């Protein structure tokens, strides 16, 4: 898009204050992720949970000169304001106007699963046939869809856009601004279904998108979907795809038999193609792709050609610990201008003061436009990289325009051979490259841990889970995230930095050293030390940490340390009350003495709190109520004696879900961030955050009667194939889950662990699979889940996560 501020105000019937000739090409709605202020306007979006206006000043500090908001919050003469009645409605109105004044054919994709993969496959198949624009990443929400539509420019001939909803009545709003020419409905599954009364209501909502579509392409395997679409849209052109033979486009042979090509019937024709991945989700997406290509007029031979050329889609950015204290951000899966902008947004979340960039040639159609690389270089220059490494003959031509130290290479191999990166230390290194350049080779060299076993942490899923819990709370209720024990094994600094970026109110650690390490690495969010040891009080004070105080002994010791260090201002402390856990805390009869001590010392009670012993146990509700009564009574007594109102909190993750009415001023979230809920309804809404993975090292054929592993505890009852994988009890896999107690996932099948778990290895039976060495193995993720794995181990998810060894590489993913 490209509009003047005067045009933006005119199109949307808004008030303009300031310069009418300012050019706006981009809209930013998150001040934390602003990567460029040039021709960018900040839109302050208000919601029931948050006010975008409180971030206006932060946007201005980053150089933004155009603000779109519901009210003027500053008299800064340099700022041009567009005052709107409703900021989200402004965004929708602008997107609708922009689309209606473009001349593109559009494809709109909705459904529960597969939207993003299908969109990316369509783009791979069509970008060199049409000038094509698509939704970035998974931009499909009430904000994401309008922002996607605003990317359309005059040269585009085709647009491919995802359309997502999460609750009733949302699709009407989406359809109001976007009428796709071709509507595509992927598989209807469980995603967001918990917000609907039943599957029928979910389907009814999804298909509202197709009200004005000329053609509807849909997964017809579900009878309910098929009936709904054929009854409601009988006047439109309908194309169904799926595994059942009633569909217009369907598979006609045994797709699980890898000795055969996959054969597909397309109306009266047949095609066949090779498919290395043959799970139902992948093949369903392939059938949807075939359907769209057929509707666009591609011949059968051209469709097969397009399918054979498809590349795997990795919709994620990885963050891994690098050598020489570097942080490696790997986004080498695809490269276009949109994904470059998203990567630049992503690195804003990290505190590394210095950063470097590795960037390759672009390979899409836009890159042949003379002005394309100029825009790329302008964006690069705004990021203030210490060094930029250019790989490829095209982008190297623009090295002279880079305003920092720049190095050019013809190929990734020549870059690696130069060893230019060996001088980089304590920096963030962004790897951004087109797939053909194999930039992941650079990541393999730069990462600190080469162990093939890895713990993947999906940061988007973690934030989603926090927001699910927040949705149950009042807008003003604060949230404290527990990051003790290395953030439950996920990485204390990495998780804390992410949470700080997303404005978490408090962080909780167990001991002072954990808090001090976070402070040293740049974490400024308030940190509560939940179990401060007496010898650590100096550390607590020096690093501006806030201690839990649970007895007179620790209170006196802490106050003495304050006096020794000459602290003159009242220091914040957090009072722990004993309400029935019988672990730590002041008792009711001690409150009068406690208040007197506080009044006569240089301290201030920042919060009063306690712990619930049974918030996750339904049949212990009466004991929870007993504790809540104690907390209410004792905390009120202390507050009355203090004469001021500290924050109060007692709910943990399970408490948030099961005792929401007792949220007080703050809640504490821990295992809930990981996607674990002891509440069936909420569990459906959460996303898996953690995935523990490795690979098959070797596969051995063994004969009947032969044994496997230490102690010969597994004896083959038939000819078997045994896979050895490089993970053992030194990595956090307990020995007790050997001998067929535990299972792992190979090729989406659960296979038993056989024999004894070793220190660095374990063995699994893959006799019924066509597994090969190097195949991925999932220890836990979705299948088996973290909860399933904890059950194998006869323990709880907390212990599983905190037992994973530091030698296991942590990889941080943002989809």
Coordinates of C-alpha atoms in Angstrom, one line a residue, residues 140 290 469 565 630 691 715:
X140 CA -5.2 -14.6 9.4
X290 CA -4.4 -30.2 -6.9
X469 CA -5.2 -18.0 31.2
X565 CA 24.6 -1.9 53.0
X630 CA -7.6 -18.5 55.9
X691 CA 9.0 -31.0 22.0
X715 CA 14.8 -61.1 24.2

